[in-house]
Short mmCIF file of C-alpha atoms in Angstrom, two decimals:
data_model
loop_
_atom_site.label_atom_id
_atom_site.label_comp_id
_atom_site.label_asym_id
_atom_site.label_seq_id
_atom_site.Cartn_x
_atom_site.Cartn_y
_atom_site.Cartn_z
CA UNK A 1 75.86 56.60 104.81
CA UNK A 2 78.78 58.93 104.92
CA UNK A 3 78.64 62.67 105.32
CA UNK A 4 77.12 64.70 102.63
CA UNK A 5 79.84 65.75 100.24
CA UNK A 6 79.68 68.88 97.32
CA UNK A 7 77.79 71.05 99.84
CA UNK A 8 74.76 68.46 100.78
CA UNK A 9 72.78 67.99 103.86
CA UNK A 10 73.51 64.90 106.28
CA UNK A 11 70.88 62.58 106.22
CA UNK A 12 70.21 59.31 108.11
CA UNK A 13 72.89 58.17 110.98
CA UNK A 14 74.75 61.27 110.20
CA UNK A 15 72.01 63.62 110.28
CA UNK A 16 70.75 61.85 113.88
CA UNK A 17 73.87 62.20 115.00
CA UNK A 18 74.60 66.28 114.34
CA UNK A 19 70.81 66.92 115.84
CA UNK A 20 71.50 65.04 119.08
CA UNK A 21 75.19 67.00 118.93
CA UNK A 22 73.77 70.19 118.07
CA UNK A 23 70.91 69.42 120.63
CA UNK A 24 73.43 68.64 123.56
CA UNK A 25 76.15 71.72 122.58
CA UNK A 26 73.06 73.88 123.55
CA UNK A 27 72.42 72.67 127.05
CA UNK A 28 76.72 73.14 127.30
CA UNK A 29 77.05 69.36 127.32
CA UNK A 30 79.37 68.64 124.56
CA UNK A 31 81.48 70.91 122.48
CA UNK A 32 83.40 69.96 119.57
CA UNK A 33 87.00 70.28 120.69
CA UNK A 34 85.99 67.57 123.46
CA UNK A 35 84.24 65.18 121.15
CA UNK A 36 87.41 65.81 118.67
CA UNK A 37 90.18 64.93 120.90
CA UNK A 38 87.94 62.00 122.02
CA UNK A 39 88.03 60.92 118.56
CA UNK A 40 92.00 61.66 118.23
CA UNK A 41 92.59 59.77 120.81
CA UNK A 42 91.24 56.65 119.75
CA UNK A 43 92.17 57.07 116.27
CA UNK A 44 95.74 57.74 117.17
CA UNK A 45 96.85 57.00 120.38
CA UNK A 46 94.90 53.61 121.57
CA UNK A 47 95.82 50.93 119.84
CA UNK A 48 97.10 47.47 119.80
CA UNK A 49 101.03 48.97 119.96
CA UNK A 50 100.59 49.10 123.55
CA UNK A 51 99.49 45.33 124.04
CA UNK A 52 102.81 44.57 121.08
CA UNK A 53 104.47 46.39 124.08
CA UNK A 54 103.06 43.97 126.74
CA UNK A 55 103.54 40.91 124.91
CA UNK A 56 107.68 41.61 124.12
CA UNK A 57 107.97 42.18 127.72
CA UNK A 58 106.01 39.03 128.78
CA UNK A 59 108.72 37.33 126.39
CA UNK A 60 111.82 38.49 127.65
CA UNK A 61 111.18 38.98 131.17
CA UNK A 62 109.70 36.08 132.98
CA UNK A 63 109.15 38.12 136.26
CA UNK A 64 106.76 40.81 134.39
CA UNK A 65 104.82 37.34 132.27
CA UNK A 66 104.03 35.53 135.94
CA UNK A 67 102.86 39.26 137.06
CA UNK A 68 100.85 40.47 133.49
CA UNK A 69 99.02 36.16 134.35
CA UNK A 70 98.65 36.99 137.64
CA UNK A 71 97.21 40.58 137.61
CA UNK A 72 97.14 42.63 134.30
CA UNK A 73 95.83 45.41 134.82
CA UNK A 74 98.19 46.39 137.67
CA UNK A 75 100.67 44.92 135.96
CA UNK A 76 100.19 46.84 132.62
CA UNK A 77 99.63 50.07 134.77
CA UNK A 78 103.25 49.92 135.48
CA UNK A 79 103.74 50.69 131.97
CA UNK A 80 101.66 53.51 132.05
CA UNK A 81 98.72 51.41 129.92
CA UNK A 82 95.09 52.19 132.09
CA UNK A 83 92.00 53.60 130.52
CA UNK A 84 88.44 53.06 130.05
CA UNK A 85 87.56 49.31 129.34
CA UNK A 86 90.84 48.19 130.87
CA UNK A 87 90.11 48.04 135.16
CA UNK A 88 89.74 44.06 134.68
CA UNK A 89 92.01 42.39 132.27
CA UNK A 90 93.29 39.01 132.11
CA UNK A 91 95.95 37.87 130.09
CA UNK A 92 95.75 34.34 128.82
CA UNK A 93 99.23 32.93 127.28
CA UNK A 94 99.19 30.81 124.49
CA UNK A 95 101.25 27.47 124.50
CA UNK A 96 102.02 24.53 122.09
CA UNK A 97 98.85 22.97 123.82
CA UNK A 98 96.65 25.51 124.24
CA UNK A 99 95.43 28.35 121.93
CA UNK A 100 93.32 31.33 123.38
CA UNK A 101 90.77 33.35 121.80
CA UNK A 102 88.86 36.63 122.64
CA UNK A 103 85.32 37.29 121.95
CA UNK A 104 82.28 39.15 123.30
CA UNK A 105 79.30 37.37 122.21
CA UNK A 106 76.64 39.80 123.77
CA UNK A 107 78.22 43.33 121.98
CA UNK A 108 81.98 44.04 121.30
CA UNK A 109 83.53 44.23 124.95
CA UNK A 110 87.67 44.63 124.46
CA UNK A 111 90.53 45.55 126.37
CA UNK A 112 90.83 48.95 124.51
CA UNK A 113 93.96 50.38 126.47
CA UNK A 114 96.21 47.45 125.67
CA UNK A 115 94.57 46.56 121.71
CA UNK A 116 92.22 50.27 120.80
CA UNK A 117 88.69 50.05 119.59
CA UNK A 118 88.20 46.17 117.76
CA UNK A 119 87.66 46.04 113.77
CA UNK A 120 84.67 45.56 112.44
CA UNK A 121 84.70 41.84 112.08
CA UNK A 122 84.90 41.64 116.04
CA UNK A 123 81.79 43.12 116.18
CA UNK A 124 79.98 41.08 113.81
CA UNK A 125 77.60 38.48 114.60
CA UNK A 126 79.03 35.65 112.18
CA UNK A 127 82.48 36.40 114.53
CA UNK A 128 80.19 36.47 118.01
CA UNK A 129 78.41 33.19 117.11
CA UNK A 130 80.65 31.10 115.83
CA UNK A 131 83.53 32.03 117.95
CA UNK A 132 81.98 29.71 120.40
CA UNK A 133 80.21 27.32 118.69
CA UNK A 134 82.50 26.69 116.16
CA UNK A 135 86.32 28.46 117.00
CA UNK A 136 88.30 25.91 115.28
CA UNK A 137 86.25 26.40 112.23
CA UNK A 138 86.28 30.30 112.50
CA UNK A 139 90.10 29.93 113.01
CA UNK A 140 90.32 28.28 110.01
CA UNK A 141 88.93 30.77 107.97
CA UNK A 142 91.14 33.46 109.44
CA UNK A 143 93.75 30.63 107.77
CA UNK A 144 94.81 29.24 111.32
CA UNK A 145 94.75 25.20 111.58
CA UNK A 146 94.94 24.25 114.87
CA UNK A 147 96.09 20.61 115.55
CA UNK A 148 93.40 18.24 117.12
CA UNK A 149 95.55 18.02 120.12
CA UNK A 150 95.81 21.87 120.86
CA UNK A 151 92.78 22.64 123.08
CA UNK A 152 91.35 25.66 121.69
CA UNK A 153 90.10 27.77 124.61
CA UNK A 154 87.22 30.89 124.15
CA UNK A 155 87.32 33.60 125.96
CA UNK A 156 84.04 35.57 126.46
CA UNK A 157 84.12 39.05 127.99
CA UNK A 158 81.90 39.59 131.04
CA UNK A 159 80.14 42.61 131.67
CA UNK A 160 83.57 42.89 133.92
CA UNK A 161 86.39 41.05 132.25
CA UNK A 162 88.29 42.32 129.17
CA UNK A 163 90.74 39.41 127.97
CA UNK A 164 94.10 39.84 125.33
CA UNK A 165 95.84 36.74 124.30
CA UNK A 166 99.56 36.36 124.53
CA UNK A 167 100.56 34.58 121.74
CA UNK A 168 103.61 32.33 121.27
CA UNK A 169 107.00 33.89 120.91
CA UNK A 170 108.07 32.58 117.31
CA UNK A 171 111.43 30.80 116.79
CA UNK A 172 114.74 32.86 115.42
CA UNK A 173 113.55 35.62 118.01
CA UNK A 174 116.21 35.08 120.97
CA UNK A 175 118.16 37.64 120.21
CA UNK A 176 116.03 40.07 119.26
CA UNK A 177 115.57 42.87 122.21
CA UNK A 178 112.31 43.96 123.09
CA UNK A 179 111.50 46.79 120.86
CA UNK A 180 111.86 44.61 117.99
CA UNK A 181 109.97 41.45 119.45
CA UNK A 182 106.62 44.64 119.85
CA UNK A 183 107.26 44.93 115.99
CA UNK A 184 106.29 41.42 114.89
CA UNK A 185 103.47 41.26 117.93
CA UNK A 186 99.86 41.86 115.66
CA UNK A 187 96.58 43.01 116.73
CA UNK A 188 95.20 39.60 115.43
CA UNK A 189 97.22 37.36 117.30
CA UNK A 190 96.21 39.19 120.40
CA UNK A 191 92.64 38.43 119.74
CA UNK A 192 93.85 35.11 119.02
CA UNK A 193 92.78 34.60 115.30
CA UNK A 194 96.60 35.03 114.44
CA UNK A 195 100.21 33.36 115.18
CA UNK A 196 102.96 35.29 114.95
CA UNK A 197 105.39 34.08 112.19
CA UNK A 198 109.02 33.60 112.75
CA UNK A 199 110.86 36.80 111.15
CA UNK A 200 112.03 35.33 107.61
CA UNK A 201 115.67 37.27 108.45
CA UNK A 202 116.81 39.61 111.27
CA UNK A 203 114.56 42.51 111.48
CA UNK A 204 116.72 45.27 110.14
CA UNK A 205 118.26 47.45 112.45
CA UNK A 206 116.52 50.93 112.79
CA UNK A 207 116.81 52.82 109.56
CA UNK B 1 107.68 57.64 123.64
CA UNK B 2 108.14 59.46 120.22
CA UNK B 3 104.72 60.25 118.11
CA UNK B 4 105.71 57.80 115.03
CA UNK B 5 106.14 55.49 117.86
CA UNK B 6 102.36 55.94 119.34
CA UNK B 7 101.01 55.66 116.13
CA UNK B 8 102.89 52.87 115.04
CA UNK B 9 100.46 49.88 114.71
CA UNK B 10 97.02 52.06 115.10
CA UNK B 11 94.54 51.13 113.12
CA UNK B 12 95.23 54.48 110.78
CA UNK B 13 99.03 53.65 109.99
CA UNK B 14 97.96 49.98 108.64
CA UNK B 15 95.36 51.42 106.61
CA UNK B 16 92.34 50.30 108.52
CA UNK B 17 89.49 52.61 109.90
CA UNK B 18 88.59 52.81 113.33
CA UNK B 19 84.91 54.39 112.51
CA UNK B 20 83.52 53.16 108.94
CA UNK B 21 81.97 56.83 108.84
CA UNK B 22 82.41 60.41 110.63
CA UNK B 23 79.00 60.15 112.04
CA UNK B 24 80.06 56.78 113.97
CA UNK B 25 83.18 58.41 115.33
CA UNK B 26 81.17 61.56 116.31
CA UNK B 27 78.62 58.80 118.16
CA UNK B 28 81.03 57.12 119.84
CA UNK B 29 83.02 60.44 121.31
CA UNK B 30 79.19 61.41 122.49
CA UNK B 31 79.07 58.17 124.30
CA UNK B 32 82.13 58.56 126.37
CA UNK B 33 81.51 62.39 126.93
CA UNK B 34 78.58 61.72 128.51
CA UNK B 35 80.17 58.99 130.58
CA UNK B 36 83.33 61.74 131.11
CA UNK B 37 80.52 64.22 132.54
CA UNK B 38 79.12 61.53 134.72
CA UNK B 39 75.91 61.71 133.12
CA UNK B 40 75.92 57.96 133.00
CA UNK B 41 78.18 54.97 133.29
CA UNK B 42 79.20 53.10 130.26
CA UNK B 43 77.66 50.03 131.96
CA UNK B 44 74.46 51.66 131.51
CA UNK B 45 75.06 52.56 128.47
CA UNK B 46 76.54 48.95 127.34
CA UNK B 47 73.07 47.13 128.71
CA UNK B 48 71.58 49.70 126.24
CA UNK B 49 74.00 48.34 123.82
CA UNK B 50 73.55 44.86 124.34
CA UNK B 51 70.08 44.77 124.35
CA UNK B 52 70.30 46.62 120.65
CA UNK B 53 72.43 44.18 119.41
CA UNK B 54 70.82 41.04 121.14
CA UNK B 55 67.69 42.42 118.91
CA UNK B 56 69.29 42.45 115.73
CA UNK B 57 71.00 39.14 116.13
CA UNK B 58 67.60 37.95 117.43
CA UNK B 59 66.29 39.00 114.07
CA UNK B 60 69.51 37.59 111.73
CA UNK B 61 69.18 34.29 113.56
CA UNK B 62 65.37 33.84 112.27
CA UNK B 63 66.22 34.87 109.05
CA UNK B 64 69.08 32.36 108.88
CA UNK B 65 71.80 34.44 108.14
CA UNK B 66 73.94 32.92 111.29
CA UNK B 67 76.76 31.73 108.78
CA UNK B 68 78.56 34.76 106.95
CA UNK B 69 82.25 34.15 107.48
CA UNK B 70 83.92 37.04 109.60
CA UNK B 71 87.07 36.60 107.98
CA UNK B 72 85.73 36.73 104.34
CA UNK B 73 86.95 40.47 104.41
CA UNK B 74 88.98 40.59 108.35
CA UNK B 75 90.70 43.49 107.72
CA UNK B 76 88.98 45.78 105.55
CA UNK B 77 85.38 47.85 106.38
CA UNK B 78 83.89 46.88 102.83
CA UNK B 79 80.57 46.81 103.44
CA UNK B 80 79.57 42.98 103.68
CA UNK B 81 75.74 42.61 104.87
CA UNK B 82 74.44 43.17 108.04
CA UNK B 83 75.95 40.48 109.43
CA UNK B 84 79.73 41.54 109.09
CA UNK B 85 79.41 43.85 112.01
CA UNK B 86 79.04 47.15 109.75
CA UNK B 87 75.23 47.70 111.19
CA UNK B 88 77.41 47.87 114.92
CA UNK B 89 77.11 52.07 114.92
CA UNK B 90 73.54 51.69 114.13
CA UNK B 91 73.08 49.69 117.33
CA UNK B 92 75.20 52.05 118.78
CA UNK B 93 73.70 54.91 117.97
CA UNK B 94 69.95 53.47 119.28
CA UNK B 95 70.99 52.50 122.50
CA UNK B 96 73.11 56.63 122.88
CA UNK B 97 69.69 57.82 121.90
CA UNK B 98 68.03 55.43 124.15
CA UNK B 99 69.92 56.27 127.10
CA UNK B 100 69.79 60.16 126.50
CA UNK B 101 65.79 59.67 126.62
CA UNK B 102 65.97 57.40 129.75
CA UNK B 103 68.06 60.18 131.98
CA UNK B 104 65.78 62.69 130.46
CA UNK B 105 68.63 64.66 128.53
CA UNK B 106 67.34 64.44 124.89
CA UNK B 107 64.04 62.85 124.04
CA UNK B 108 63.14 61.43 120.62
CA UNK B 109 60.97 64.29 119.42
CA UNK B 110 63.47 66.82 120.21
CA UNK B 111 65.61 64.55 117.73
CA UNK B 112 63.50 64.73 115.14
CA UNK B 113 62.63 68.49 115.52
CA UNK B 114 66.25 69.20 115.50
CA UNK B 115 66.62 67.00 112.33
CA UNK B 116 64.07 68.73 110.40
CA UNK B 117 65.61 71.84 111.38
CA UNK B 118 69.00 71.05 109.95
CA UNK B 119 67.59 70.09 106.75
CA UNK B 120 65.25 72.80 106.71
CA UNK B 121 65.48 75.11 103.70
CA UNK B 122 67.54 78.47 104.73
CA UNK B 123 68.63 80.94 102.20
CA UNK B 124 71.47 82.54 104.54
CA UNK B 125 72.92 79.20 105.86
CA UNK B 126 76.24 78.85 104.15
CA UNK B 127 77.78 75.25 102.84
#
């Protein structure tokens, strides 16, 4: 399915794909500089650092967390995080008695300013299905038990609503200052099919 | 914010792909041109999606392959059936192409014409 390599033609996806390119360069549509900073941008610039962000400052600032519950998306715009797929997100916080997770169970709906484009696995329909008929099951094969008396709570993405999950700060992390509490905050545990673990010793200083 | 810093945690730096292929990249920036140019919205463009996908998933659950685990390979883009999520730019691309047609931009045939062009023997192209 990938490009043609040593000199041969695309065929398939890829050859669809350079006809309708080709096709729509002529009527001055697209032009390849466009499509290729599109593609930079979400290869290299979106992604789930800017949610790490958001959840380190949900930790150590209480003000910005009842804010980023109340009203993300305004909230995160004060941090310079907007974009397509974010104008309605909702942050749900995760708590020793409840445990969020994210899914879109009609196509792969995400908050893509705060977490990028999702993986693959997001996207697929074991993930879609059994996210909500079975999430304590799925979570267990991401290797996440969640005690009985944890409600586990499923978040589906309307045609409207993006949601991120903010997961529990881990113990051994008070002293840490925000920059390092975005370096242990993962894309997975944002979703929701991740914990954060406490750091095993103080995150070394910047080398 | 420095560079290392934006790219810090993108899919690229942890060794993960954000398109499985350059074609599915090249689809997806096509999508949000077109949305860019106003040409459509990408709610029109995600019932398009949705309706591709609800099709395939229509099709997966009759041939009762509903229970795949997601997580058997989370974090790679090995290819693992059509139910891991790998057919997604397939989808993708059907409901572009669908959409194109429906606003009367680019039609099927002039797809294939284009197609046949490309691969069309042509002693002076150079590779």
């Amino acid at each position: 399915m990938a490009q043609g390599t040593h000199g041969t033609l695309p065929s398939g996806a890829a050859l669809r794909v350079k006809a309708l390119e080709s096709l729509l360069e002529e009527k001055g549509l697209v032009d390849s500089q466009a499509l290729d900073a599109i593609v930079d941008a979400y290869e290299t610039q979106v992604g789930p650092r800017n949610g790490a962000r958001v959840v380190a400052k949900a930790w150590a600032d209480p003000a910005f967390r009842k804010r980023l519950l109340e009203n993300a998306t305004a909230t995160v715009a004060e941090m310079g995080i907007a974009g397509p797929e974010g104008e309605h997100m909702m942050a749900v916080e995760n708590s020793p008695r409840v445990h969020n997770l994210i899914v879109c169970t009609l196509c792969s709906c995400y908050p893509w300013p705060m977490l990028g484009l999702p993986p693959v696995w997001y996207k697929s329909f074991a993930y879609r299905s059994r996210a909500v008929r079975d999430p304590r099951g799925l979570l267990n094969d991401f290797g996440l038990e969640i005690p009985d008396e944890v409600e586990v709570r499923v978040w589906d993405a309307s045609a409207e609503q993006r949601y991120m999950v903010i997961p529990e700060r881990p113990e051994g992390t008070e002293k840490m200052t925000e920059d390092e509490l975005a370096e242990l905050v993962t894309r997975d545990s944002m979703v929701g099919v991740a914990k954060i673990e406490p750091p095993r010793r103080r995150a070394p200083a910047k080398r | 914010m420095k560079p290392e810093e934006l790219l810090a945690g993108t899919a690229r730096e942890r060794g993960e792909q954000v398109f499985g292929a350059p074609w599915e990249a090249r689809a997806f920036a096509i999508a949000r041109r077109m949305t860019e140019l106003g040409l459509c919205t990408w709610d029109e463009f995600r019932a398009l999606l949705i309706d591709e996908v609800g099709k395939a998933d229509r099709a997966r659950s009759q041939a009762g392959t509903a229970n795949v685990s997601p997580a058997a390979s989370p974090n790679t883009s090995a290819p693992g059936g059509s139910a891991s999520g790998e057919a997604y730019y397939t989808h993708f691309l059907s409901a572009l192409e669908r959409l194109l047609a429906e606003k009367g931009i680019v039609g099927a045939r002039d797809i294939e014409a284009r197609m046949a062009e490309i691969v069309a023997p042509e002693p002076e192209s150079h590779k």
